[in-house]
Short mmCIF file of N, CA and C and ligand atoms in Angstrom, two decimals:
data_model
loop_
_atom_site.label_atom_id
_atom_site.label_comp_id
_atom_site.label_asym_id
_atom_site.label_seq_id
_atom_site.Cartn_x
_atom_site.Cartn_y
_atom_site.Cartn_z
N MET A 282 92.70 93.26 151.79
CA MET A 282 94.07 93.38 151.27
C MET A 282 95.00 93.84 152.39
N THR A 283 96.20 93.31 152.45
CA THR A 283 97.15 93.69 153.51
C THR A 283 97.75 95.06 153.21
N PHE A 284 98.36 95.66 154.23
CA PHE A 284 99.04 96.95 154.01
C PHE A 284 100.17 96.79 152.99
N ALA A 285 100.83 95.63 153.04
CA ALA A 285 101.92 95.39 152.08
C ALA A 285 101.36 95.30 150.66
N GLY A 286 100.18 94.66 150.52
CA GLY A 286 99.55 94.59 149.21
C GLY A 286 99.16 95.98 148.73
N LEU A 287 98.65 96.79 149.66
CA LEU A 287 98.29 98.18 149.32
C LEU A 287 99.51 98.98 148.90
N ASP A 288 100.68 98.63 149.47
CA ASP A 288 101.91 99.34 149.11
C ASP A 288 102.24 99.11 147.64
N VAL A 289 102.01 97.88 147.18
CA VAL A 289 102.26 97.58 145.75
C VAL A 289 101.27 98.38 144.89
N VAL A 290 100.00 98.41 145.32
CA VAL A 290 98.99 99.17 144.58
C VAL A 290 99.34 100.66 144.58
N ALA A 291 99.85 101.14 145.73
CA ALA A 291 100.22 102.56 145.84
C ALA A 291 101.36 102.90 144.88
N ARG A 292 102.34 102.00 144.80
CA ARG A 292 103.47 102.26 143.88
C ARG A 292 102.97 102.30 142.44
N TRP A 293 102.05 101.38 142.11
CA TRP A 293 101.47 101.32 140.75
C TRP A 293 100.69 102.60 140.46
N LEU A 294 99.83 103.02 141.42
CA LEU A 294 99.04 104.23 141.24
C LEU A 294 99.94 105.46 141.16
N HIS A 295 101.06 105.43 141.91
CA HIS A 295 102.00 106.55 141.90
C HIS A 295 102.54 106.77 140.50
N LEU A 296 102.96 105.67 139.88
CA LEU A 296 103.50 105.77 138.51
C LEU A 296 102.41 106.10 137.50
N LEU A 297 101.21 105.49 137.64
CA LEU A 297 100.11 105.80 136.71
C LEU A 297 99.74 107.28 136.81
N GLY A 298 99.59 107.77 138.06
CA GLY A 298 99.24 109.17 138.28
C GLY A 298 100.29 110.09 137.65
N LEU A 299 101.54 109.70 137.80
CA LEU A 299 102.63 110.49 137.22
C LEU A 299 102.54 110.55 135.70
N LEU A 300 102.27 109.37 135.09
CA LEU A 300 102.20 109.32 133.63
C LEU A 300 101.13 110.29 133.12
N VAL A 301 100.00 110.35 133.83
CA VAL A 301 98.91 111.25 133.42
C VAL A 301 99.29 112.71 133.69
N TRP A 302 99.73 112.99 134.93
CA TRP A 302 100.02 114.38 135.33
C TRP A 302 101.23 114.95 134.58
N ILE A 303 102.39 114.31 134.73
CA ILE A 303 103.61 114.85 134.11
C ILE A 303 103.56 114.64 132.60
N GLY A 304 102.88 113.57 132.16
CA GLY A 304 102.72 113.35 130.71
C GLY A 304 101.99 114.53 130.07
N HIS A 305 100.99 115.05 130.80
CA HIS A 305 100.24 116.20 130.28
C HIS A 305 101.17 117.41 130.15
N ASN A 306 102.03 117.59 131.14
CA ASN A 306 102.99 118.71 131.08
C ASN A 306 103.91 118.58 129.87
N TYR A 307 104.43 117.37 129.65
CA TYR A 307 105.35 117.18 128.52
C TYR A 307 104.62 117.38 127.19
N ALA A 308 103.37 116.92 127.11
CA ALA A 308 102.59 117.12 125.87
C ALA A 308 102.39 118.61 125.62
N ASN A 309 102.18 119.34 126.72
CA ASN A 309 102.01 120.81 126.63
C ASN A 309 103.23 121.46 125.99
N VAL A 310 104.42 121.02 126.42
CA VAL A 310 105.66 121.62 125.89
C VAL A 310 105.75 121.39 124.38
N VAL A 311 105.35 120.19 123.96
CA VAL A 311 105.42 119.86 122.52
C VAL A 311 104.38 120.66 121.75
N GLN A 312 103.15 120.75 122.32
CA GLN A 312 102.06 121.44 121.59
C GLN A 312 102.27 122.95 121.59
N ARG A 313 102.70 123.49 122.74
CA ARG A 313 102.87 124.95 122.83
C ARG A 313 104.27 125.26 123.32
N PRO A 314 105.31 125.11 122.44
CA PRO A 314 106.69 125.32 122.91
C PRO A 314 106.93 126.75 123.41
N ARG A 315 106.17 127.72 122.86
CA ARG A 315 106.39 129.11 123.30
C ARG A 315 105.10 129.70 123.86
N TYR A 316 105.24 130.74 124.66
CA TYR A 316 104.09 131.39 125.27
C TYR A 316 103.23 132.07 124.19
N GLN A 317 101.93 131.85 124.21
CA GLN A 317 100.99 132.52 123.29
C GLN A 317 99.89 133.15 124.14
N PRO A 318 99.80 134.50 124.14
CA PRO A 318 98.73 135.12 124.93
C PRO A 318 97.37 134.69 124.39
N VAL A 319 96.36 134.58 125.29
CA VAL A 319 95.02 134.19 124.80
C VAL A 319 94.52 135.23 123.81
N ASP A 320 93.82 134.74 122.76
CA ASP A 320 93.32 135.63 121.69
C ASP A 320 91.84 135.93 121.93
N PRO A 321 91.48 137.23 122.11
CA PRO A 321 90.08 137.58 122.43
C PRO A 321 89.13 137.11 121.35
N LEU A 322 89.63 136.96 120.12
CA LEU A 322 88.72 136.58 119.02
C LEU A 322 88.67 135.08 118.88
N ASP A 323 89.27 134.38 119.84
CA ASP A 323 89.34 132.91 119.77
C ASP A 323 87.95 132.33 119.95
N ARG A 324 87.29 132.08 118.85
CA ARG A 324 85.89 131.61 118.91
C ARG A 324 85.82 130.30 119.70
N GLU A 325 86.86 129.47 119.51
CA GLU A 325 86.83 128.13 120.11
C GLU A 325 86.57 128.24 121.62
N ALA A 326 87.22 129.25 122.24
CA ALA A 326 87.12 129.35 123.69
C ALA A 326 85.68 129.53 124.13
N ALA A 327 84.85 130.10 123.23
CA ALA A 327 83.45 130.36 123.60
C ALA A 327 82.61 129.12 123.35
N ASP A 328 83.20 128.14 122.69
CA ASP A 328 82.46 126.96 122.26
C ASP A 328 82.24 126.02 123.46
N GLU A 329 81.00 125.60 123.71
CA GLU A 329 80.67 124.75 124.85
C GLU A 329 81.44 123.43 124.79
N LEU A 330 81.58 122.90 123.60
CA LEU A 330 82.30 121.62 123.44
C LEU A 330 83.74 121.79 123.92
N PHE A 331 84.33 122.93 123.52
CA PHE A 331 85.71 123.19 123.95
C PHE A 331 85.77 123.25 125.46
N ALA A 332 84.78 123.95 126.06
CA ALA A 332 84.77 124.09 127.52
C ALA A 332 84.67 122.72 128.19
N GLN A 333 83.82 121.87 127.67
CA GLN A 333 83.67 120.53 128.26
C GLN A 333 84.99 119.75 128.15
N ALA A 334 85.61 119.82 126.96
CA ALA A 334 86.88 119.07 126.75
C ALA A 334 87.95 119.62 127.68
N ALA A 335 87.99 120.95 127.81
CA ALA A 335 89.02 121.57 128.67
C ALA A 335 88.79 121.17 130.13
N ARG A 336 87.52 121.16 130.54
CA ARG A 336 87.20 120.77 131.93
C ARG A 336 87.69 119.34 132.18
N ARG A 337 87.40 118.44 131.20
CA ARG A 337 87.78 117.03 131.34
C ARG A 337 89.31 116.92 131.39
N GLU A 338 89.97 117.60 130.44
CA GLU A 338 91.43 117.52 130.33
C GLU A 338 92.08 118.03 131.62
N HIS A 339 91.66 119.22 132.04
CA HIS A 339 92.32 119.82 133.20
C HIS A 339 91.94 119.11 134.48
N GLY A 340 90.71 118.56 134.51
CA GLY A 340 90.30 117.81 135.70
C GLY A 340 91.13 116.54 135.84
N THR A 341 91.33 115.85 134.72
CA THR A 341 92.05 114.56 134.76
C THR A 341 93.46 114.73 135.30
N PHE A 342 94.23 115.66 134.75
CA PHE A 342 95.63 115.72 135.22
C PHE A 342 95.73 116.37 136.58
N ARG A 343 94.75 117.24 136.91
CA ARG A 343 94.80 117.86 138.24
C ARG A 343 94.56 116.80 139.33
N TYR A 344 93.55 115.95 139.11
CA TYR A 344 93.27 114.93 140.13
C TYR A 344 94.31 113.81 140.11
N ALA A 345 94.98 113.63 138.96
CA ALA A 345 96.08 112.66 138.92
C ALA A 345 97.17 113.07 139.91
N SER A 346 97.35 114.39 140.09
CA SER A 346 98.38 114.86 141.04
C SER A 346 98.02 114.45 142.46
N LEU A 347 96.72 114.38 142.77
CA LEU A 347 96.30 113.96 144.11
C LEU A 347 96.51 112.46 144.30
N VAL A 348 96.38 111.69 143.21
CA VAL A 348 96.67 110.25 143.27
C VAL A 348 98.16 110.06 143.57
N VAL A 349 99.01 110.88 142.90
CA VAL A 349 100.46 110.81 143.14
C VAL A 349 100.78 111.16 144.59
N LEU A 350 100.16 112.24 145.07
CA LEU A 350 100.41 112.69 146.45
C LEU A 350 99.96 111.63 147.46
N ALA A 351 98.72 111.15 147.34
CA ALA A 351 98.18 110.19 148.31
C ALA A 351 98.97 108.88 148.28
N SER A 352 99.26 108.37 147.09
CA SER A 352 100.01 107.09 146.99
C SER A 352 101.43 107.27 147.52
N GLY A 353 102.04 108.43 147.27
CA GLY A 353 103.38 108.69 147.77
C GLY A 353 103.40 108.76 149.29
N LEU A 354 102.42 109.47 149.86
CA LEU A 354 102.36 109.57 151.33
C LEU A 354 102.07 108.21 151.96
N TYR A 355 101.24 107.40 151.27
CA TYR A 355 100.97 106.06 151.80
C TYR A 355 102.26 105.24 151.85
N MET A 356 103.05 105.32 150.75
CA MET A 356 104.30 104.54 150.72
C MET A 356 105.25 104.99 151.82
N LEU A 357 105.29 106.30 152.07
CA LEU A 357 106.15 106.79 153.16
C LEU A 357 105.65 106.25 154.49
N TRP A 358 104.33 106.31 154.70
CA TRP A 358 103.75 105.83 155.96
C TRP A 358 104.01 104.33 156.14
N PHE A 359 103.77 103.56 155.06
CA PHE A 359 103.92 102.09 155.17
C PHE A 359 105.38 101.72 155.49
N ARG A 360 106.31 102.50 154.93
CA ARG A 360 107.72 102.22 155.21
C ARG A 360 108.17 102.83 156.56
N GLY A 361 107.26 103.59 157.19
CA GLY A 361 107.59 104.15 158.51
C GLY A 361 108.71 105.19 158.44
N ILE A 362 108.77 105.92 157.30
CA ILE A 362 109.88 106.88 157.12
C ILE A 362 109.38 108.29 156.86
N VAL A 363 108.17 108.62 157.31
CA VAL A 363 107.62 109.96 157.03
C VAL A 363 108.53 111.05 157.65
N ALA A 364 108.82 110.92 158.94
CA ALA A 364 109.60 111.97 159.63
C ALA A 364 111.02 112.04 159.07
N GLU A 365 111.68 110.87 158.93
CA GLU A 365 113.07 110.85 158.43
C GLU A 365 113.16 111.47 157.04
N THR A 366 112.14 111.17 156.20
CA THR A 366 112.16 111.66 154.82
C THR A 366 111.91 113.16 154.77
N LEU A 367 110.88 113.62 155.50
CA LEU A 367 110.55 115.06 155.43
C LEU A 367 111.60 115.92 156.12
N THR A 368 112.36 115.33 157.05
CA THR A 368 113.42 116.11 157.71
C THR A 368 114.78 115.82 157.07
N LEU A 369 114.78 115.13 155.93
CA LEU A 369 116.00 114.87 155.14
C LEU A 369 117.11 114.24 155.97
N ARG A 370 116.71 113.25 156.83
CA ARG A 370 117.69 112.63 157.73
C ARG A 370 118.45 111.51 157.02
N GLY A 371 119.82 111.56 157.09
CA GLY A 371 120.68 110.48 156.61
C GLY A 371 120.34 110.00 155.21
N GLN A 372 120.20 108.68 155.05
CA GLN A 372 119.99 108.09 153.71
C GLN A 372 118.63 108.47 153.13
N PHE A 373 117.74 109.02 153.96
CA PHE A 373 116.41 109.38 153.46
C PHE A 373 116.40 110.78 152.85
N ALA A 374 117.57 111.47 152.88
CA ALA A 374 117.63 112.84 152.36
C ALA A 374 117.37 112.87 150.85
N VAL A 375 117.82 111.83 150.16
CA VAL A 375 117.65 111.81 148.69
C VAL A 375 116.16 111.76 148.34
N LEU A 376 115.46 110.74 148.89
CA LEU A 376 114.02 110.63 148.64
C LEU A 376 113.31 111.88 149.16
N GLY A 377 113.77 112.37 150.33
CA GLY A 377 113.15 113.54 150.96
C GLY A 377 113.17 114.77 150.06
N LEU A 378 114.30 115.00 149.41
CA LEU A 378 114.40 116.15 148.48
C LEU A 378 113.37 115.97 147.36
N GLY A 379 113.26 114.71 146.87
CA GLY A 379 112.29 114.43 145.81
C GLY A 379 110.87 114.68 146.29
N VAL A 380 110.59 114.28 147.52
CA VAL A 380 109.24 114.46 148.07
C VAL A 380 108.93 115.95 148.23
N TRP A 381 109.91 116.75 148.73
CA TRP A 381 109.66 118.19 148.89
C TRP A 381 109.42 118.85 147.52
N ILE A 382 110.15 118.41 146.50
CA ILE A 382 109.90 118.94 145.14
C ILE A 382 108.50 118.51 144.69
N GLY A 383 108.13 117.25 144.98
CA GLY A 383 106.80 116.75 144.62
C GLY A 383 105.69 117.56 145.30
N LEU A 384 105.90 117.89 146.57
CA LEU A 384 104.90 118.69 147.30
C LEU A 384 104.81 120.10 146.72
N LEU A 385 105.97 120.65 146.35
CA LEU A 385 106.00 122.00 145.73
C LEU A 385 105.25 121.98 144.39
N MET A 386 105.47 120.91 143.62
CA MET A 386 104.80 120.80 142.31
C MET A 386 103.28 120.70 142.50
N THR A 387 102.85 119.94 143.52
CA THR A 387 101.41 119.78 143.76
C THR A 387 100.79 121.12 144.18
N ALA A 388 101.49 121.85 145.07
CA ALA A 388 100.99 123.16 145.52
C ALA A 388 100.95 124.15 144.36
N ASN A 389 101.98 124.11 143.51
CA ASN A 389 102.03 124.99 142.34
C ASN A 389 100.83 124.74 141.43
N LEU A 390 100.51 123.47 141.22
CA LEU A 390 99.39 123.11 140.35
C LEU A 390 98.07 123.60 140.93
N TRP A 391 97.82 123.35 142.22
CA TRP A 391 96.49 123.64 142.80
C TRP A 391 96.33 125.10 143.24
N PHE A 392 97.42 125.74 143.67
CA PHE A 392 97.26 127.09 144.23
C PHE A 392 97.77 128.21 143.32
N VAL A 393 98.51 127.84 142.25
CA VAL A 393 98.96 128.88 141.29
C VAL A 393 98.32 128.63 139.93
N LEU A 394 98.60 127.47 139.32
CA LEU A 394 98.12 127.22 137.95
C LEU A 394 96.60 127.22 137.87
N TRP A 395 95.93 126.41 138.67
CA TRP A 395 94.49 126.21 138.50
C TRP A 395 93.66 127.47 138.71
N PRO A 396 93.91 128.26 139.80
CA PRO A 396 93.09 129.47 139.97
C PRO A 396 93.19 130.42 138.77
N HIS A 397 94.37 130.48 138.12
CA HIS A 397 94.53 131.36 136.95
C HIS A 397 94.00 130.69 135.69
N GLN A 398 94.14 129.37 135.61
CA GLN A 398 93.66 128.64 134.42
C GLN A 398 92.15 128.78 134.26
N LYS A 399 91.45 128.82 135.40
CA LYS A 399 89.98 128.94 135.36
C LYS A 399 89.57 130.22 134.61
N LYS A 400 90.34 131.29 134.79
CA LYS A 400 90.03 132.55 134.09
C LYS A 400 90.41 132.44 132.60
N VAL A 401 91.55 131.85 132.33
CA VAL A 401 92.00 131.71 130.93
C VAL A 401 90.98 130.90 130.14
N LEU A 402 90.44 129.85 130.76
CA LEU A 402 89.52 128.96 130.03
C LEU A 402 88.08 129.48 130.05
N GLY A 403 87.90 130.57 130.76
CA GLY A 403 86.55 131.17 130.79
C GLY A 403 85.61 130.49 131.78
N PHE A 404 86.14 129.62 132.67
CA PHE A 404 85.29 129.01 133.69
C PHE A 404 84.91 130.06 134.73
N VAL A 405 85.82 131.02 134.91
CA VAL A 405 85.55 132.17 135.79
C VAL A 405 85.61 133.41 134.91
N PRO A 406 84.53 134.21 134.84
CA PRO A 406 84.53 135.38 133.95
C PRO A 406 85.66 136.35 134.33
N ALA A 407 86.34 136.89 133.33
CA ALA A 407 87.40 137.88 133.58
C ALA A 407 87.59 138.72 132.32
N PRO A 408 87.93 140.01 132.48
CA PRO A 408 88.17 140.85 131.30
C PRO A 408 89.38 140.34 130.52
N HIS A 409 89.49 140.69 129.25
CA HIS A 409 90.54 140.13 128.41
C HIS A 409 91.93 140.39 128.96
N ALA A 410 92.19 141.60 129.45
CA ALA A 410 93.55 141.93 129.94
C ALA A 410 93.92 140.99 131.10
N GLU A 411 92.93 140.70 131.94
CA GLU A 411 93.17 139.79 133.07
C GLU A 411 93.42 138.37 132.55
N ARG A 412 92.70 137.96 131.49
CA ARG A 412 92.91 136.61 130.94
C ARG A 412 94.31 136.51 130.34
N VAL A 413 94.78 137.58 129.70
CA VAL A 413 96.15 137.56 129.14
C VAL A 413 97.16 137.44 130.28
N ARG A 414 96.94 138.23 131.37
CA ARG A 414 97.87 138.18 132.51
C ARG A 414 97.90 136.76 133.09
N CYS A 415 96.70 136.16 133.22
CA CYS A 415 96.63 134.81 133.78
C CYS A 415 97.27 133.77 132.87
N SER A 416 97.15 133.97 131.55
CA SER A 416 97.71 132.97 130.62
C SER A 416 99.24 132.96 130.72
N ARG A 417 99.81 134.12 131.06
CA ARG A 417 101.27 134.16 131.26
C ARG A 417 101.64 133.38 132.51
N ILE A 418 100.86 133.58 133.58
CA ILE A 418 101.14 132.89 134.85
C ILE A 418 100.96 131.38 134.69
N THR A 419 99.91 130.94 133.99
CA THR A 419 99.71 129.49 133.83
C THR A 419 100.82 128.88 132.98
N PHE A 420 101.29 129.65 131.97
CA PHE A 420 102.40 129.15 131.14
C PHE A 420 103.63 128.93 132.00
N LEU A 421 104.00 129.94 132.81
CA LEU A 421 105.21 129.85 133.65
C LEU A 421 105.05 128.79 134.74
N SER A 422 103.85 128.69 135.32
CA SER A 422 103.62 127.69 136.37
C SER A 422 103.74 126.28 135.81
N SER A 423 103.18 126.07 134.63
CA SER A 423 103.24 124.74 134.01
C SER A 423 104.68 124.38 133.65
N ARG A 424 105.41 125.36 133.10
CA ARG A 424 106.80 125.10 132.74
C ARG A 424 107.65 124.81 133.98
N THR A 425 107.35 125.50 135.07
CA THR A 425 108.09 125.27 136.32
C THR A 425 107.92 123.81 136.75
N ASN A 426 106.69 123.30 136.72
CA ASN A 426 106.47 121.90 137.09
C ASN A 426 107.14 120.94 136.13
N THR A 427 107.17 121.30 134.84
CA THR A 427 107.85 120.43 133.87
C THR A 427 109.33 120.32 134.23
N ILE A 428 109.96 121.46 134.53
CA ILE A 428 111.39 121.47 134.88
C ILE A 428 111.62 120.74 136.21
N LEU A 429 110.74 120.98 137.19
CA LEU A 429 110.91 120.33 138.51
C LEU A 429 110.73 118.82 138.42
N SER A 430 110.00 118.37 137.42
CA SER A 430 109.74 116.92 137.32
C SER A 430 111.04 116.14 137.08
N PHE A 431 112.03 116.75 136.44
CA PHE A 431 113.28 116.02 136.15
C PHE A 431 114.03 115.65 137.43
N PRO A 432 114.36 116.65 138.29
CA PRO A 432 115.01 116.24 139.55
C PRO A 432 114.10 115.38 140.42
N ALA A 433 112.76 115.62 140.38
CA ALA A 433 111.85 114.84 141.23
C ALA A 433 111.93 113.36 140.86
N VAL A 434 111.83 113.05 139.57
CA VAL A 434 111.89 111.64 139.14
C VAL A 434 113.24 111.04 139.53
N PHE A 435 114.34 111.80 139.27
CA PHE A 435 115.67 111.26 139.59
C PHE A 435 115.80 110.96 141.08
N LEU A 436 115.41 111.94 141.92
CA LEU A 436 115.59 111.77 143.37
C LEU A 436 114.70 110.66 143.92
N MET A 437 113.48 110.52 143.35
CA MET A 437 112.57 109.46 143.82
C MET A 437 113.17 108.09 143.51
N ILE A 438 113.74 107.96 142.32
CA ILE A 438 114.31 106.67 141.94
C ILE A 438 115.61 106.44 142.71
N ALA A 439 116.46 107.49 142.79
CA ALA A 439 117.74 107.35 143.50
C ALA A 439 117.50 107.04 144.97
N GLY A 440 116.35 107.54 145.49
CA GLY A 440 116.03 107.32 146.90
C GLY A 440 115.99 105.83 147.23
N ALA A 441 115.52 105.02 146.29
CA ALA A 441 115.42 103.57 146.54
C ALA A 441 116.81 102.94 146.58
N HIS A 442 117.80 103.63 145.97
CA HIS A 442 119.17 103.08 145.93
C HIS A 442 120.03 103.63 147.07
N ALA A 443 119.48 104.65 147.78
CA ALA A 443 120.30 105.35 148.78
C ALA A 443 120.95 104.41 149.79
N PRO A 444 120.21 103.36 150.30
CA PRO A 444 120.84 102.48 151.30
C PRO A 444 122.15 101.89 150.78
N MET A 445 122.23 101.65 149.45
CA MET A 445 123.46 101.06 148.90
C MET A 445 124.52 102.15 148.68
N LEU A 446 124.05 103.39 148.54
CA LEU A 446 124.99 104.48 148.20
C LEU A 446 125.57 105.11 149.47
N PHE A 447 124.75 105.18 150.54
CA PHE A 447 125.21 105.91 151.74
C PHE A 447 125.36 104.98 152.94
C1 LIG B 249 103.69 114.73 145.93
C2 LIG B 249 104.39 114.12 146.80
C3 LIG B 249 105.15 112.80 146.58
C4 LIG B 249 105.45 111.87 147.54
C5 LIG B 249 105.08 111.95 149.02
C6 LIG B 249 106.20 110.80 146.91
C7 LIG B 249 106.68 109.67 147.56
C8 LIG B 249 107.28 108.60 146.93
C9 LIG B 249 107.73 107.38 147.61
C10 LIG B 249 107.63 107.11 149.10
C11 LIG B 249 108.25 106.55 146.67
C12 LIG B 249 108.82 105.13 146.88
C13 LIG B 249 110.30 105.24 146.99
C14 LIG B 249 110.87 103.83 147.16
O1 LIG B 249 110.77 103.01 146.28
O2 LIG B 249 111.43 103.62 148.23
C15 LIG B 249 108.15 107.24 145.41
C16 LIG B 249 108.58 106.68 144.23
C17 LIG B 249 108.63 107.41 143.08
N1 LIG B 249 108.17 108.69 142.89
FE1 LIG B 249 107.26 109.87 144.22
N2 LIG B 249 106.34 111.07 145.59
C18 LIG B 249 105.72 112.30 145.35
C19 LIG B 249 105.67 112.95 144.15
C20 LIG B 249 106.33 112.52 143.04
C21 LIG B 249 106.47 113.31 141.84
C22 LIG B 249 105.89 114.71 141.65
C23 LIG B 249 107.21 112.57 140.96
C24 LIG B 249 107.65 112.91 139.56
C25 LIG B 249 107.58 114.06 139.00
C26 LIG B 249 107.51 111.30 141.61
C27 LIG B 249 108.21 110.26 141.01
C28 LIG B 249 108.45 109.04 141.60
C29 LIG B 249 109.12 107.91 140.92
C30 LIG B 249 109.57 107.87 139.47
C31 LIG B 249 109.23 106.89 141.86
C32 LIG B 249 109.89 105.50 141.68
C33 LIG B 249 108.83 104.53 141.51
C34 LIG B 249 109.41 103.13 141.52
O3 LIG B 249 110.60 102.93 141.82
O4 LIG B 249 108.62 102.26 141.25
N3 LIG B 249 106.97 111.29 142.86
N4 LIG B 249 107.55 108.48 145.59
#
């Protein structure tokens, strides 16, 4: 397959990865509109089936973020605009802002949400008070990515129009 053909596949994977990753965030907002501290008597959390489902669910959207990152970086590389975009130069500033938000969202997911989520879900043993503290952090981290997704989507799409705008 040519690099140009791979660029089409990358754009497709970028959108698919987004639908899974950001779709999960939006579903979260609908299912849990308000913060609920973890309940120590929550039998479900101790249930192996629940643990398996949670591992699958959290694994799927977490790795979808890496598909978004890799496909996005490939598209930047193929277009030869990595430096211009990351340094917000000229017409690439619009896409660049979107990319920096995208990178922030990916870091938030892997270095803030996931380490705390492992304790909330019981994948890493932790006392109840620590699980409650972590559930607050995962709630705020997830909501932050949900909010950041709005400007990210807008800037990524507007970035393709920038040559006509600037
Ligand atoms: C993680 C780092 C990311 C990088 C490096 C990246 C890079 C890119 C690039 C290079 C494009 C193609 C722009 C063009 O058509 O010229 C693009 C398109 C797009 N990106 Fe990203 N992106 C990232 C994350 C995200 C995130 C987190 C979102 C949404 C929350 C997002 C949403 C989009 C959308 C909606 C498009 C337009 C797709 C289309 O026109 O077909 N991207 N991205």
